[in-house]
Amino acid sequence: MKYYMLILSLALSFSAIACSNNAPASQDGAEHSTEQTYGIGIGDKAPDFKLKNVDEQVYSLATIKDDNGNQPKGYIVIFTCNTCPYAIANEQRIIDLHNKYASMGYPVVAIQPNDPAVQPGDSFSAMQKRAEEKNYPFLYLFDEGQTVFPQYGATRTPEVFLLDSNLMLRYHGAIDDSARDAEGVQVKFVEKAINALEAGEVPNPATTKALGCGIKTA
Amino acid sequence: MRILMKFFPHATPLLYGLALLFFSCNAQPEATGQSQQQFDTAWPAPDSILQGIPIYATFDRIEPLFHIDNDTTYIINFWATWCAPCVAELPYFDQLVDAYQGQKVKVILVSLDFPRQFETKLAPFVRERQLKPTVVALADGHYNDWIDKVSTEWSGAIPATLVYKGDKTEFIGNPVHAVEDVQAVVERVQ
């Protein structure tokens, strides 16, 4: 009988674990998803933030507008930086994404997650300089204190989180299938995902991977 | 040759001939100990060799390296000369080679440098640093097609390290800060 009790309690605790794994994400979106070890998974609500832009103003997703001054239909959140060769290789593609989609309701929101103490080339003043030189048309926010990227589960630059108007994560990964060379692009993942949202469909693929620079932490 | 057949059952004898030609032409004395070290194992043949560095054009060409089923433990680190945290941890991989001297443990550095910098940056770096692990380069830029084949745990950020022996695998997705970090993983897969 003791054995039965033991097995039963084991089975119950296992099912409890299984259930908590399958539970929908909590409101702040920081709940672990089934697919990722930390951060948000597809379908989870992305956490909002208050971060300083290169124009010294503080922005949050709740206050960001699209190019027409309207509430966005979605947000192309991209963790990127000044220094990573892969971020640099994708810089023009990020500018192009904003120029193409911000007026359609999907602005790019770039966030620089590296610790400038480890990577001086990613200091706030260096970010301002880069944004000015390249005339960034999008917000370039500084994740000061590195509190936002872990909530999203970002690990590298560049890394895209496409959110819908409800801040639900709909696509996560690379801009396209050729992060290294713009000339080699065959599939534009982010554009494909936005087109899917516009058509009321589920992005496919919803997640992709690409080489990038690990986010620099002390 | 039987080992080669195992990995490339469809390759034609002509390809073997070409590969042999590559080996004999490029195995110059200047290639230090590296080329000798790599060819005595069950390794996939590279597409080319640049100053002693085997270069694989696509992931499927190097993939057998991740599935060698013998009693050797493979420590495979992904890095690039442009990646500062990768370069910072290279001394630990040098130390691993020393630590496992005479044991069935193989340390391999897979460079993901830009192919246009293989000759201008990677080769001089490898030469100057006299790196102890075997260095190979992978030129495949269609990352989404192959990152999961290395490890589904890998996001694509480098540095990244895979340790395996037979079918026991462990993935390290963060920079290594001490040689003991990797040794602990090696003990777990052995």
Coordinates of C-alpha atoms in Angstrom, one line a residue:
Chain A
M1 CA 0.0 0.0 0.0
K2 CA 2.8 2.3 0.9
Y3 CA 4.3 1.7 -2.6
Y4 CA 1.0 2.6 -4.2
M5 CA 0.9 5.9 -2.2
L6 CA 4.4 6.6 -3.2
I7 CA 3.7 6.0 -6.9
L8 CA 0.5 8.0 -6.7
S9 CA 2.2 11.0 -5.1
L10 CA 5.0 10.8 -7.7
A11 CA 2.5 10.6 -10.5
L12 CA 0.6 13.6 -9.1
S13 CA 3.8 15.7 -8.7
F14 CA 4.8 14.8 -12.3
S15 CA 1.5 15.8 -13.6
A16 CA 1.7 19.0 -11.6
I17 CA 5.1 19.8 -13.3
A18 CA 3.7 18.9 -16.7
C19 CA 0.6 21.2 -16.1
S20 CA 2.7 24.1 -15.0
N21 CA 4.9 23.7 -18.1
N22 CA 1.8 23.8 -20.4
A23 CA 0.2 26.7 -18.6
P24 CA -0.2 29.9 -20.6
A25 CA 2.2 32.6 -19.9
S26 CA 1.5 35.0 -17.1
Q27 CA 0.5 38.6 -17.8
D28 CA 3.9 40.0 -17.6
G29 CA 5.1 37.5 -20.2
A30 CA 8.1 36.5 -18.0
E31 CA 6.8 33.0 -17.5
H32 CA 9.0 30.3 -19.0
S33 CA 7.5 28.9 -22.2
T34 CA 7.7 25.3 -23.2
E35 CA 10.1 26.0 -26.0
Q36 CA 12.6 28.2 -24.3
T37 CA 14.6 28.0 -21.1
Y38 CA 14.0 31.7 -20.4
G39 CA 12.3 34.7 -21.9
I40 CA 9.1 34.7 -24.0
G41 CA 8.0 32.1 -26.5
I42 CA 5.6 32.4 -29.5
G43 CA 2.2 33.4 -28.2
D44 CA 3.4 34.9 -25.0
K45 CA 2.8 38.5 -24.2
A46 CA 6.0 40.6 -24.4
P47 CA 6.9 42.7 -21.4
D48 CA 6.7 46.5 -21.8
F49 CA 9.6 48.7 -20.8
K50 CA 10.7 52.2 -20.2
L51 CA 14.0 52.9 -22.1
K52 CA 15.9 55.9 -23.1
N53 CA 16.2 56.6 -26.8
V54 CA 19.2 58.3 -28.5
D55 CA 17.1 61.5 -28.4
E56 CA 17.2 61.4 -24.6
Q57 CA 13.4 60.8 -24.4
V58 CA 12.0 57.7 -22.6
Y59 CA 9.8 55.4 -24.6
S60 CA 7.7 52.4 -23.8
L61 CA 5.7 50.1 -26.2
A62 CA 2.5 51.7 -24.8
T63 CA 3.6 55.2 -26.0
I64 CA 5.2 54.3 -29.4
K65 CA 3.2 55.3 -32.5
D66 CA 3.7 54.3 -36.1
D67 CA 4.8 56.7 -38.8
N68 CA 1.2 58.0 -39.2
G69 CA 0.9 58.8 -35.5
N70 CA -1.4 55.8 -34.9
Q71 CA -1.3 53.0 -32.5
P72 CA 0.9 50.4 -34.2
K73 CA -0.5 47.1 -35.6
G74 CA 2.8 45.5 -34.5
Y75 CA 6.3 46.2 -33.3
I76 CA 9.5 45.0 -34.9
V77 CA 11.6 44.8 -31.7
I78 CA 15.2 44.2 -32.7
F79 CA 18.1 43.7 -30.2
T80 CA 21.1 45.1 -32.0
C81 CA 24.2 47.1 -31.3
N82 CA 27.0 49.3 -32.8
T83 CA 29.8 46.8 -32.6
C84 CA 28.8 43.3 -33.7
P85 CA 29.8 42.6 -37.3
Y86 CA 26.5 40.8 -37.8
A87 CA 24.6 43.8 -36.4
I88 CA 26.5 45.9 -38.8
A89 CA 25.9 43.5 -41.7
N90 CA 22.2 43.8 -41.0
E91 CA 22.1 47.6 -40.3
Q92 CA 20.8 48.6 -43.7
R93 CA 18.3 45.8 -43.7
I94 CA 16.9 47.2 -40.3
I95 CA 16.7 50.7 -41.8
D96 CA 14.9 49.3 -44.9
L97 CA 12.5 47.3 -42.7
H98 CA 11.4 50.5 -40.8
N99 CA 11.2 52.5 -44.0
K100 CA 9.0 49.9 -45.6
Y101 CA 6.8 48.9 -42.7
A102 CA 6.5 51.9 -40.2
S103 CA 4.0 53.6 -42.4
M104 CA 2.0 50.3 -42.6
G105 CA 1.8 50.2 -38.8
Y106 CA 4.9 48.2 -37.9
P107 CA 7.7 50.4 -36.7
V108 CA 11.2 49.0 -35.8
V109 CA 12.1 49.4 -32.2
A110 CA 15.8 48.8 -31.8
I111 CA 17.2 48.0 -28.4
Q112 CA 21.0 48.0 -27.6
P113 CA 21.5 45.3 -24.8
N114 CA 25.3 45.2 -24.4
D115 CA 26.9 46.4 -21.2
P116 CA 29.2 49.4 -22.2
A117 CA 31.5 48.5 -19.4
V118 CA 32.3 45.3 -21.3
Q119 CA 31.8 46.8 -24.8
P120 CA 32.7 50.5 -24.8
G121 CA 31.7 50.8 -28.5
D122 CA 28.1 50.4 -27.4
S123 CA 28.0 53.3 -24.9
F124 CA 24.9 55.6 -25.0
S125 CA 27.0 58.3 -26.6
A126 CA 28.4 55.9 -29.2
M127 CA 24.8 54.8 -29.9
Q128 CA 23.8 58.5 -30.4
K129 CA 26.7 59.0 -32.7
R130 CA 25.9 55.9 -34.8
A131 CA 22.2 56.8 -35.0
E132 CA 23.1 60.3 -36.2
E133 CA 25.7 59.2 -38.7
K134 CA 23.4 56.6 -40.3
N135 CA 20.3 58.8 -39.8
Y136 CA 18.4 56.0 -38.1
P137 CA 14.7 56.5 -38.9
F138 CA 13.7 54.2 -35.9
L139 CA 14.0 54.4 -32.1
Y140 CA 17.4 53.2 -30.9
L141 CA 16.9 52.5 -27.2
F142 CA 19.5 51.7 -24.5
D143 CA 18.8 48.7 -22.2
E144 CA 20.5 50.5 -19.4
G145 CA 21.1 48.1 -16.5
Q146 CA 20.4 45.1 -18.9
T147 CA 16.9 44.5 -17.4
V148 CA 14.9 44.1 -20.6
F149 CA 16.8 41.6 -22.8
P150 CA 16.6 38.8 -20.2
Q151 CA 12.8 39.2 -20.0
Y152 CA 12.6 38.7 -23.7
G153 CA 15.2 35.9 -23.7
A154 CA 17.4 37.6 -26.2
T155 CA 20.8 36.1 -26.5
R156 CA 22.5 37.7 -29.4
T157 CA 22.6 40.7 -31.7
P158 CA 20.9 41.0 -34.1
E159 CA 17.7 39.2 -32.9
V160 CA 14.1 40.1 -33.8
F161 CA 10.9 39.8 -31.8
L162 CA 7.9 40.6 -33.9
L163 CA 5.0 41.6 -31.6
D164 CA 1.4 42.2 -32.7
S165 CA -0.8 45.1 -31.4
N166 CA -1.5 43.1 -28.2
L167 CA 2.2 42.7 -27.6
M168 CA 1.9 39.0 -28.3
L169 CA 5.1 37.5 -29.7
R170 CA 4.3 36.2 -33.3
Y171 CA 7.8 35.7 -34.8
H172 CA 11.2 35.4 -33.2
G173 CA 14.6 35.1 -34.9
A174 CA 16.5 36.3 -37.9
I175 CA 15.6 39.1 -40.3
D176 CA 16.2 36.7 -43.2
D177 CA 18.0 33.5 -44.2
S178 CA 21.3 35.1 -45.0
A179 CA 22.4 37.1 -41.9
R180 CA 26.0 37.3 -43.1
D181 CA 25.5 38.5 -46.7
A182 CA 22.6 40.7 -47.9
E183 CA 23.3 39.4 -51.4
G184 CA 22.6 35.8 -50.4
V185 CA 19.0 36.4 -49.1
Q186 CA 16.4 34.0 -50.4
V187 CA 13.7 34.3 -47.8
K188 CA 12.9 37.5 -45.8
F189 CA 11.6 35.9 -42.6
V190 CA 10.4 39.2 -40.9
E191 CA 8.6 40.5 -44.0
K192 CA 7.0 37.1 -44.5
A193 CA 5.8 37.1 -40.9
I194 CA 4.4 40.6 -41.2
N195 CA 2.6 39.7 -44.4
A196 CA 1.1 36.7 -42.6
L197 CA -0.2 39.0 -39.8
E198 CA -1.6 41.3 -42.4
A199 CA -3.4 38.4 -43.9
G200 CA -4.7 37.2 -40.6
E201 CA -2.5 34.1 -40.7
V202 CA 0.0 32.5 -38.5
P203 CA 3.6 33.3 -39.4
N204 CA 5.5 30.3 -40.8
P205 CA 8.2 29.9 -39.8
A206 CA 7.5 31.5 -36.5
T207 CA 11.0 31.0 -35.2
T208 CA 14.4 30.9 -37.0
K209 CA 18.0 31.1 -35.9
A210 CA 21.1 32.9 -37.1
L211 CA 24.6 33.5 -36.1
G212 CA 25.1 36.5 -33.9
C213 CA 27.2 38.1 -31.2
G214 CA 26.4 36.9 -27.7
I215 CA 25.0 39.8 -25.7
K216 CA 27.8 41.3 -23.6
T217 CA 27.4 41.1 -19.8
A218 CA 29.8 41.8 -17.0
Chain B
M1 CA 39.4 4.6 -47.0
R2 CA 36.7 2.5 -45.3
I3 CA 36.1 5.4 -42.9
L4 CA 35.8 7.8 -45.8
M5 CA 33.3 5.4 -47.5
K6 CA 31.3 5.4 -44.3
F7 CA 30.8 9.2 -44.5
F8 CA 30.7 9.7 -48.2
P9 CA 29.1 6.6 -49.6
H10 CA 27.9 8.4 -52.7
A11 CA 31.1 10.2 -53.5
T12 CA 32.7 9.1 -56.8
P13 CA 36.3 7.8 -57.0
L14 CA 37.0 11.0 -58.9
L15 CA 36.2 13.0 -55.9
Y16 CA 38.5 10.9 -53.8
G17 CA 41.2 11.5 -56.3
L18 CA 40.6 15.2 -56.1
A19 CA 40.6 15.1 -52.3
L20 CA 43.8 13.2 -52.2
L21 CA 45.3 15.7 -54.6
F22 CA 44.3 18.5 -52.2
F23 CA 45.8 16.7 -49.3
S24 CA 49.1 16.0 -51.0
C25 CA 49.4 19.5 -52.4
N26 CA 48.6 21.4 -49.3
A27 CA 50.2 19.3 -46.6
Q28 CA 53.3 21.5 -46.7
P29 CA 55.7 21.6 -43.8
E30 CA 54.6 25.2 -42.9
A31 CA 51.2 23.7 -41.8
T32 CA 52.8 23.0 -38.4
G33 CA 51.3 20.0 -36.5
Q34 CA 47.8 20.8 -37.3
S35 CA 47.1 18.9 -40.6
Q36 CA 48.9 15.8 -39.3
Q37 CA 46.7 15.9 -36.2
Q38 CA 43.4 16.1 -38.1
F39 CA 43.9 13.4 -40.7
D40 CA 44.5 10.5 -38.4
T41 CA 40.9 10.5 -37.2
A42 CA 37.6 9.7 -38.9
W43 CA 37.2 13.2 -40.2
P44 CA 35.1 14.4 -43.2
A45 CA 37.2 15.6 -46.1
P46 CA 37.3 19.3 -46.4
D47 CA 36.3 21.2 -49.6
S48 CA 39.6 23.0 -49.5
I49 CA 42.5 23.7 -47.3
L50 CA 43.9 27.2 -46.7
Q51 CA 47.3 27.3 -45.1
G52 CA 46.6 24.2 -43.2
I53 CA 43.1 25.1 -42.2
P54 CA 40.4 22.7 -43.6
I55 CA 37.5 24.6 -45.0
Y56 CA 34.0 23.3 -45.3
A57 CA 31.7 25.0 -47.7
T58 CA 28.4 23.8 -46.3
F59 CA 27.3 22.3 -43.0
D60 CA 26.4 18.9 -44.5
R61 CA 30.0 18.5 -45.5
I62 CA 31.2 19.0 -41.9
E63 CA 28.2 17.3 -40.2
P64 CA 29.9 13.8 -39.8
L65 CA 32.2 15.6 -37.3
F66 CA 29.3 15.9 -35.0
H67 CA 28.4 12.2 -35.1
I68 CA 31.6 10.2 -34.8
D69 CA 30.6 7.2 -32.8
N70 CA 33.8 6.0 -31.0
D71 CA 35.3 6.2 -27.6
T72 CA 36.7 9.7 -28.1
T73 CA 35.2 12.8 -26.5
Y74 CA 34.9 15.7 -28.9
I75 CA 35.0 19.3 -27.6
I76 CA 33.8 21.5 -30.5
N77 CA 33.9 25.3 -30.0
F78 CA 32.3 27.8 -32.4
W79 CA 34.1 31.1 -32.6
A80 CA 35.4 33.8 -34.9
T81 CA 38.3 36.2 -34.9
W82 CA 35.9 39.2 -34.7
C83 CA 34.2 37.8 -31.6
A84 CA 36.0 39.3 -28.6
P85 CA 34.5 36.9 -26.0
C86 CA 35.4 34.0 -28.3
V87 CA 39.0 35.1 -28.5
A88 CA 39.1 35.7 -24.8
E89 CA 38.2 32.0 -24.0
L90 CA 40.6 30.5 -26.5
P91 CA 43.4 30.1 -23.9
Y92 CA 41.1 27.7 -22.0
F93 CA 40.8 25.5 -25.1
D94 CA 44.6 25.5 -25.4
Q95 CA 44.7 24.4 -21.8
L96 CA 42.2 21.6 -22.5
V97 CA 44.5 20.2 -25.2
D98 CA 47.3 20.0 -22.6
A99 CA 45.1 18.7 -19.8
Y100 CA 43.9 15.8 -22.0
Q101 CA 47.3 15.0 -23.5
G102 CA 47.4 11.3 -24.3
Q103 CA 43.7 10.8 -23.6
K104 CA 40.9 10.2 -26.0
V105 CA 39.7 13.8 -26.0
K106 CA 39.8 16.0 -29.1
V107 CA 39.5 19.7 -29.1
I108 CA 38.3 21.4 -32.2
L109 CA 37.7 25.1 -33.0
V110 CA 35.2 25.7 -35.8
S111 CA 35.7 29.2 -37.1
L112 CA 32.6 31.0 -38.4
D113 CA 34.6 34.0 -39.7
F114 CA 33.5 35.8 -42.8
P115 CA 34.7 33.7 -45.8
R116 CA 36.3 36.8 -47.3
Q117 CA 38.4 37.1 -44.1
F118 CA 39.6 33.5 -44.1
E119 CA 42.9 34.4 -45.7
T120 CA 43.3 38.0 -44.4
K121 CA 42.3 37.5 -40.8
L122 CA 41.7 33.8 -39.8
A123 CA 44.8 32.3 -41.3
P124 CA 47.2 34.9 -39.8
F125 CA 45.5 34.7 -36.5
V126 CA 45.8 30.9 -36.3
R127 CA 49.5 31.2 -37.4
E128 CA 50.4 33.9 -34.9
R129 CA 48.5 32.4 -31.9
Q130 CA 49.9 28.9 -32.5
L131 CA 46.6 27.5 -31.3
K132 CA 46.8 24.0 -29.9
P133 CA 43.3 22.7 -30.8
T134 CA 42.6 21.7 -34.4
V135 CA 41.1 24.7 -36.3
V136 CA 38.7 24.3 -39.2
A137 CA 36.4 26.8 -40.9
L138 CA 32.8 26.6 -41.9
A139 CA 31.6 28.9 -44.6
D140 CA 27.9 28.0 -44.6
G141 CA 25.9 31.3 -44.1
H142 CA 22.4 29.7 -44.1
Y143 CA 22.4 29.4 -40.4
N144 CA 18.8 28.6 -39.9
D145 CA 19.3 25.4 -41.9
W146 CA 22.0 24.0 -39.6
I147 CA 22.2 25.6 -36.1
D148 CA 19.6 23.2 -34.8
K149 CA 21.6 20.3 -36.2
V150 CA 24.4 21.2 -33.9
S151 CA 22.1 21.7 -30.9
T152 CA 18.5 22.7 -30.5
E153 CA 19.7 24.5 -27.4
W154 CA 21.9 26.8 -29.5
S155 CA 20.4 30.2 -30.3
G156 CA 23.1 31.1 -32.8
A157 CA 25.1 33.3 -30.4
I158 CA 28.8 32.7 -30.2
P159 CA 30.9 31.7 -28.4
A160 CA 29.2 28.3 -28.2
T161 CA 30.6 24.8 -27.3
L162 CA 29.4 21.3 -27.9
V163 CA 30.9 18.4 -26.0
Y164 CA 30.0 14.8 -27.0
K165 CA 31.0 11.2 -26.8
G166 CA 29.0 8.7 -28.8
D167 CA 25.4 9.7 -28.2
K168 CA 26.0 11.6 -25.0
T169 CA 26.0 15.3 -25.8
E170 CA 26.1 18.5 -23.8
F171 CA 25.9 22.1 -25.0
I172 CA 27.5 25.2 -23.5
G173 CA 25.8 28.3 -24.7
N174 CA 27.8 30.9 -22.7
P175 CA 31.4 32.0 -22.7
V176 CA 33.7 29.8 -20.8
H177 CA 35.5 31.5 -17.9
A178 CA 37.7 28.6 -16.7
V179 CA 39.1 25.4 -18.0
E180 CA 37.3 23.6 -15.2
D181 CA 34.0 24.7 -16.7
V182 CA 34.6 22.5 -19.7
Q183 CA 36.3 19.7 -17.8
A184 CA 33.1 19.3 -15.7
V185 CA 31.1 18.9 -18.9
V186 CA 33.6 16.4 -20.3
E187 CA 33.3 14.3 -17.1
R188 CA 29.5 14.2 -17.5
V189 CA 29.5 12.9 -21.1
Q190 CA 32.3 10.3 -20.4

